[in-house]
Coordinates of C-alpha atoms in Angstrom, one line a residue:
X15 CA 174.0 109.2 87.5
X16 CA 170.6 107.8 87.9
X17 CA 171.9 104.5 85.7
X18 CA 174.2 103.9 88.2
X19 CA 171.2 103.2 90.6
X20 CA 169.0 101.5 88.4
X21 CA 171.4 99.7 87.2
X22 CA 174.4 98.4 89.6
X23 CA 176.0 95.8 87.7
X24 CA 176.7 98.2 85.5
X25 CA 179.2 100.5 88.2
X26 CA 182.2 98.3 87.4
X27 CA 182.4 99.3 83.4
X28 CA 181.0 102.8 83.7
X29 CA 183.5 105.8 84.0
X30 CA 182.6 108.4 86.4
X31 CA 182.6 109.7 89.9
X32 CA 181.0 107.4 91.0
X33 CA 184.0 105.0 92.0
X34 CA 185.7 107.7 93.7
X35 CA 182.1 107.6 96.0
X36 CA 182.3 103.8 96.0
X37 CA 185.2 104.4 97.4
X38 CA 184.7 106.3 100.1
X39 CA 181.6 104.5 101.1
X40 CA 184.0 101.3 101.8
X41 CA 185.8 103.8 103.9
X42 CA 183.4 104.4 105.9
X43 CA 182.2 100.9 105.9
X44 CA 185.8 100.1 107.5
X45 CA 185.7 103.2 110.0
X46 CA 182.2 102.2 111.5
X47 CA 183.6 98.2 111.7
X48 CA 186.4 99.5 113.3
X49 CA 184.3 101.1 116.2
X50 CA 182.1 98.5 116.6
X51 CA 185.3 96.0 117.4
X52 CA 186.6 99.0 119.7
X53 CA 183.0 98.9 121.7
X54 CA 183.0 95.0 121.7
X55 CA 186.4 95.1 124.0
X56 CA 184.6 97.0 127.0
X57 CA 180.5 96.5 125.9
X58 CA 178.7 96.1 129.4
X59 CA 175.2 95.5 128.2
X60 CA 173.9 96.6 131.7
X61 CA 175.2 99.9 131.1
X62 CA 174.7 100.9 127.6
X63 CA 176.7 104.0 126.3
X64 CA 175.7 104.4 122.5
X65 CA 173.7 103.5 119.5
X66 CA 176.5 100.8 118.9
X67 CA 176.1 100.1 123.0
X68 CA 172.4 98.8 122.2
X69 CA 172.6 97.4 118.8
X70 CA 175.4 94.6 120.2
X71 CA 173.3 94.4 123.4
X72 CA 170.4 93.0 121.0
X73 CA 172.5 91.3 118.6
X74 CA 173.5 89.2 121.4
X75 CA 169.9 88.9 122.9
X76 CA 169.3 87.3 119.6
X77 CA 172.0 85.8 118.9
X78 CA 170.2 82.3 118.9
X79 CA 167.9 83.5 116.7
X80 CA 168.3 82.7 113.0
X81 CA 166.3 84.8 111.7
X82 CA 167.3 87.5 113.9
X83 CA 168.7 91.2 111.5
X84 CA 171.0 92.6 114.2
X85 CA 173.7 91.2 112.7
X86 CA 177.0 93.0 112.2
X87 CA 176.5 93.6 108.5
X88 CA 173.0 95.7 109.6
X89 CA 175.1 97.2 111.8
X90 CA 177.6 98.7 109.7
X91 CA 175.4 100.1 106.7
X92 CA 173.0 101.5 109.4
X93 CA 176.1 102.8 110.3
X94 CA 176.8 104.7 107.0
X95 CA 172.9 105.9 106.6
X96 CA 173.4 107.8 109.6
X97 CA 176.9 109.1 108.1
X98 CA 175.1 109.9 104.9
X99 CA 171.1 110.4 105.2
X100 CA 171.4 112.5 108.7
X101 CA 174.5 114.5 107.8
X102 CA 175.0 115.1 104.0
X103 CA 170.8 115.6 103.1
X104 CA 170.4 118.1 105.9
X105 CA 173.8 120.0 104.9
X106 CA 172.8 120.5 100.9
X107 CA 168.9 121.4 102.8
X108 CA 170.6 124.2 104.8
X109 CA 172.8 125.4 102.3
X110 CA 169.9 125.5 99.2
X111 CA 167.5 127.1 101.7
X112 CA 170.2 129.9 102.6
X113 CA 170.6 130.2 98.7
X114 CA 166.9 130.6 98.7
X115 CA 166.8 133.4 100.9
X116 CA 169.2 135.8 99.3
X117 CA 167.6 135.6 96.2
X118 CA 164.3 136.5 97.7
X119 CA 164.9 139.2 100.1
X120 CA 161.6 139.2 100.7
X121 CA 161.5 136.0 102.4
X122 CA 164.0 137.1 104.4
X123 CA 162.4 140.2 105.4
X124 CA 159.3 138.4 106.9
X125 CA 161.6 136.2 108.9
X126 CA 163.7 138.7 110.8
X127 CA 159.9 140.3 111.4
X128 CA 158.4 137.2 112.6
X129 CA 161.6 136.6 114.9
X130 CA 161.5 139.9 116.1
X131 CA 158.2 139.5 117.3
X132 CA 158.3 135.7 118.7
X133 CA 162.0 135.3 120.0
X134 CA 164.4 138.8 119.8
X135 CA 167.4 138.5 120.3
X136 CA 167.4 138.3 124.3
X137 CA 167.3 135.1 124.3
X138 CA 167.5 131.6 122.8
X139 CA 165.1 129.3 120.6
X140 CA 163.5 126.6 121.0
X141 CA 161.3 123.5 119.0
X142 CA 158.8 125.2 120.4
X143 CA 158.8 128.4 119.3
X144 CA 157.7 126.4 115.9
X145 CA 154.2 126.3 116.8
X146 CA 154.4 130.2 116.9
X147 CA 156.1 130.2 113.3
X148 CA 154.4 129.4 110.9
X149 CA 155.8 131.5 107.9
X150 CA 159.1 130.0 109.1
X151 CA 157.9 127.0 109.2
X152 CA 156.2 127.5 106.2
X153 CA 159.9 128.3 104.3
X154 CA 161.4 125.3 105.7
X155 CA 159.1 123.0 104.0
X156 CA 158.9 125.0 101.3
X157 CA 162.4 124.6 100.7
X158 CA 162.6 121.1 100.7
X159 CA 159.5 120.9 98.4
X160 CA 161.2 123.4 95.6
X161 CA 164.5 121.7 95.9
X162 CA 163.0 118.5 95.4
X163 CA 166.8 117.4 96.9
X164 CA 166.2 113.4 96.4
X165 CA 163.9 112.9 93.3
X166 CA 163.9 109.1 93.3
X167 CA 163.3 107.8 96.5
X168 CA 165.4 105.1 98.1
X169 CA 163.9 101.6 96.3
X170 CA 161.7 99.5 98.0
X171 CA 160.6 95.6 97.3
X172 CA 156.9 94.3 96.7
X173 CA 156.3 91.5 99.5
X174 CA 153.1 90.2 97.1
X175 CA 151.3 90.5 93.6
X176 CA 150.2 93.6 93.4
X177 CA 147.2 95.5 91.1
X178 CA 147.9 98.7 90.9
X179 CA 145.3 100.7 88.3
X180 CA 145.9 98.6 85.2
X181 CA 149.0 96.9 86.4
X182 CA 150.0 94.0 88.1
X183 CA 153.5 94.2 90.3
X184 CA 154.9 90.5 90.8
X185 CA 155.9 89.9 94.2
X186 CA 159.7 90.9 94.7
X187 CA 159.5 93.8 91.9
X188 CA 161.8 96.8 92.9
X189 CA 160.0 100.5 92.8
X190 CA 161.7 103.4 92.8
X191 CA 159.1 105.7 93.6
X192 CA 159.7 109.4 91.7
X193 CA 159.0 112.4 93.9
X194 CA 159.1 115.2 91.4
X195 CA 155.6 115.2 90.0
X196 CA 154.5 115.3 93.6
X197 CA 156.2 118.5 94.1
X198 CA 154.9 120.1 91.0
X199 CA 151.3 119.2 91.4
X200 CA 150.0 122.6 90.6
X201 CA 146.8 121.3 91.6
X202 CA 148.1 121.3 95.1
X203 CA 151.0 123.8 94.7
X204 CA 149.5 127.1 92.6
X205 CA 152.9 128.0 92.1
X206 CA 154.8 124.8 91.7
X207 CA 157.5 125.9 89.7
X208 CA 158.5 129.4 91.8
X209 CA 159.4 129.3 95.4
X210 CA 156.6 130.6 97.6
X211 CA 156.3 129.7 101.3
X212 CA 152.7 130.6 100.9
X213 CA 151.8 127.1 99.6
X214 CA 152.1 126.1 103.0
X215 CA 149.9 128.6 104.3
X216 CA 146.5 129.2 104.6
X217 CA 144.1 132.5 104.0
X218 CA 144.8 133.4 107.8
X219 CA 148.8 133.1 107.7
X220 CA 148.4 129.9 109.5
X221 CA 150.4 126.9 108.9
X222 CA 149.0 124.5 106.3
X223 CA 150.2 120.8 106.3
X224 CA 150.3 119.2 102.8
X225 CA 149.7 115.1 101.9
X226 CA 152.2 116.0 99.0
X227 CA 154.9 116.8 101.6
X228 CA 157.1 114.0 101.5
X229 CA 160.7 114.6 101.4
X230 CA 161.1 111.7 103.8
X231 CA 159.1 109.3 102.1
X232 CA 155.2 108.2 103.4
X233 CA 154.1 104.9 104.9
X234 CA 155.9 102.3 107.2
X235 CA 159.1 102.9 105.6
X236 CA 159.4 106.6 105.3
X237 CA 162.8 107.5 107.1
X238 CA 163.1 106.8 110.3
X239 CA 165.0 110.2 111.0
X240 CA 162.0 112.8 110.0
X241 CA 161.3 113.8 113.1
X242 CA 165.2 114.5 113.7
X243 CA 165.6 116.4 110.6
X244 CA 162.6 118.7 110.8
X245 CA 163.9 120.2 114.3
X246 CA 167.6 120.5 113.2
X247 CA 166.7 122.4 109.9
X248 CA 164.0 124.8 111.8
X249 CA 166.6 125.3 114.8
X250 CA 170.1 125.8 112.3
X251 CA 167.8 128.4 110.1
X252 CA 166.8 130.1 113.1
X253 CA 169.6 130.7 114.3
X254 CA 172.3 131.9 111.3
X255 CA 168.8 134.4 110.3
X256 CA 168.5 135.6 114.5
X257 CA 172.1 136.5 114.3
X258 CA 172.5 137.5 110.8
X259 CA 171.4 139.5 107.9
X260 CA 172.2 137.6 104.7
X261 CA 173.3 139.7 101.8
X262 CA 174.6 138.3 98.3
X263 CA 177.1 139.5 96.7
X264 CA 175.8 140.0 93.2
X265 CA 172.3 140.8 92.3
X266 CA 170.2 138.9 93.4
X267 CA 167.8 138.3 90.4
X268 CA 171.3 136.2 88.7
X269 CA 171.9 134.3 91.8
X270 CA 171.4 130.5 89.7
X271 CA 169.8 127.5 91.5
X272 CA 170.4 125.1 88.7
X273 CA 171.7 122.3 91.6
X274 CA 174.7 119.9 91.1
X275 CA 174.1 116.3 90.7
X276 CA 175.7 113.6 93.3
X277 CA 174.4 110.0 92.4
X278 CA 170.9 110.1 93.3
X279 CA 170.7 113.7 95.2
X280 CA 170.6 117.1 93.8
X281 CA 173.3 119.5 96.0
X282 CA 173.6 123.4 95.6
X283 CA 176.0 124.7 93.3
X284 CA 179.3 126.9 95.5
X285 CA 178.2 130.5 96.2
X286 CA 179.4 133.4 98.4
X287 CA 177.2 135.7 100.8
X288 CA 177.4 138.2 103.4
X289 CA 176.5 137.8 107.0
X290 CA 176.1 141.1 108.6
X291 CA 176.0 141.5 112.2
X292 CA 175.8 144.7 114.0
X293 CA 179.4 144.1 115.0
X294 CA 180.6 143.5 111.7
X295 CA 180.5 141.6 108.5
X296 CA 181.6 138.6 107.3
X297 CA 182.1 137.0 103.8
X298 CA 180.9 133.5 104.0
X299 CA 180.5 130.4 101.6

């Protein structure tokens, strides 16, 4: 699938899923137009309602500008990265983390223990219970380091020659930078290949940060939705393991975590599990 990226002019003659993403992605394209021409009719720029709201306030702010980027075309694929980078990337996180957790119990085990000792069940969380987690905290990033979800990061353009080591990079030269060797530094990761929350903690059971964390990138142009994401994957996991016990339905030692490929981004293969409550139990995928 990887071809497909590094090499688009090649999508038209290749067979594959692919087109059937394409596809969709033109979809989308049309929905998010079709919107934007809906907010257009009633836009009061005084009295903003929406993301769309403000992007056609500034597009007309600028609109005597010709080198101005709000421009409708900005508009629509920022559009679909919302669609696809805040929706579809924290999904397959949740779900590959959940996987995680029923095949180490143990994990699991420490969680419920550090809830029951930060939260209960009285009452709800917060962001900022987070300070007060760190092995949870620890198992979120941990997560998103051993699934290593988007190896490739998204490309990015050189604005000038560059020397890099024993290399020059001609202004204009696309990168995509590769992610994966970060994650398995075992340098910085003892364990790189096992999952173990304790990489991101220290002696003490404190939270450790990590420069080799990166799953949003580094730099000016790391995503623009980090801080986003990291809150809605520490409050969704908090609260499916505050209400529930997870429980697999096999053994746990032949759960597999060998991921399913979608273009450029590794998803978790389909599996069942129990969530037990003290009420009942339900059978979940």
């Amino acid at each position: 699938m990887s071809l497909y990226n590094f090499l688009p002019a090649f999508r038209a003659y290749l067979p594959g899923e692919h087109k059937r993403i394409l596809k969709i992605n033109e979809e989308l394209k049309d929905f998010i137009l079709e919107r934007v021409k809906e907010h257009q009719k009633v836009l009061d720029p005084n009295n903003p309602q929406d993301y769309i709201d403000y992007y056609l306030s500034k597009m007309q702010q600028e609109k005597d500008n010709p080198q101005s980027e709000f421009d409708l075309e900005n508009l629509k694929m920022t559009g679909v990265d919302l669609f696809s980078a805040g929706t579809e990337t924290t999904n397959s996180t949740i779900r590959y983390g959940l996987l995680l957790i029923l095949k180490h119990p143990e994990v699991q085990a420490k969680i419920h223990e550090e809830i029951e000792h930060v939260i209960g069940h009285n009452r709800l969380h917060s962001i900022k219970d987070r300070q007060d987690m760190p092995y949870m905290d620890a198992v979120v990033h941990e997560v998103q380091r051993f699934i290593d979800l988007i190896p490739f990061n998204i490309p990015h353009a050189v604005n000038w020659d560059i020397h890099f080591q024993e290399y020059i990079l001609p202004k204009d030269t696309t990168i995509f930078p590769e992610l994966t060797p970060v994650w398995h530094d075992n340098k910085e990761f003892s364990k790189a290949v096992q999952f173990d929350p304790q990489h991101f903690l220290d002696k003490n059971g404190k939270f450790k940060k990590s420069d080799h964390f990166m799953p949003f990138s580094v730099g000016k142009q790391s995503c623009v939705g980090e801080g986003l994401a990291r809150m809605e994957l520490f409050l969704f996991l908090i609260t499916i393991l505050q209400n529930f016990t997870l429980k697999p339905v096999g053994d746990p030692n032949e759960i597999s975590l060998k991921p399913n490929r979608v273009l450029f981004t590794k998803v978790p293969p389909h599996y069942y599990a129990f969530f037990l409550t003290k009420k009942n139990t339900k059978l979940i995928w």
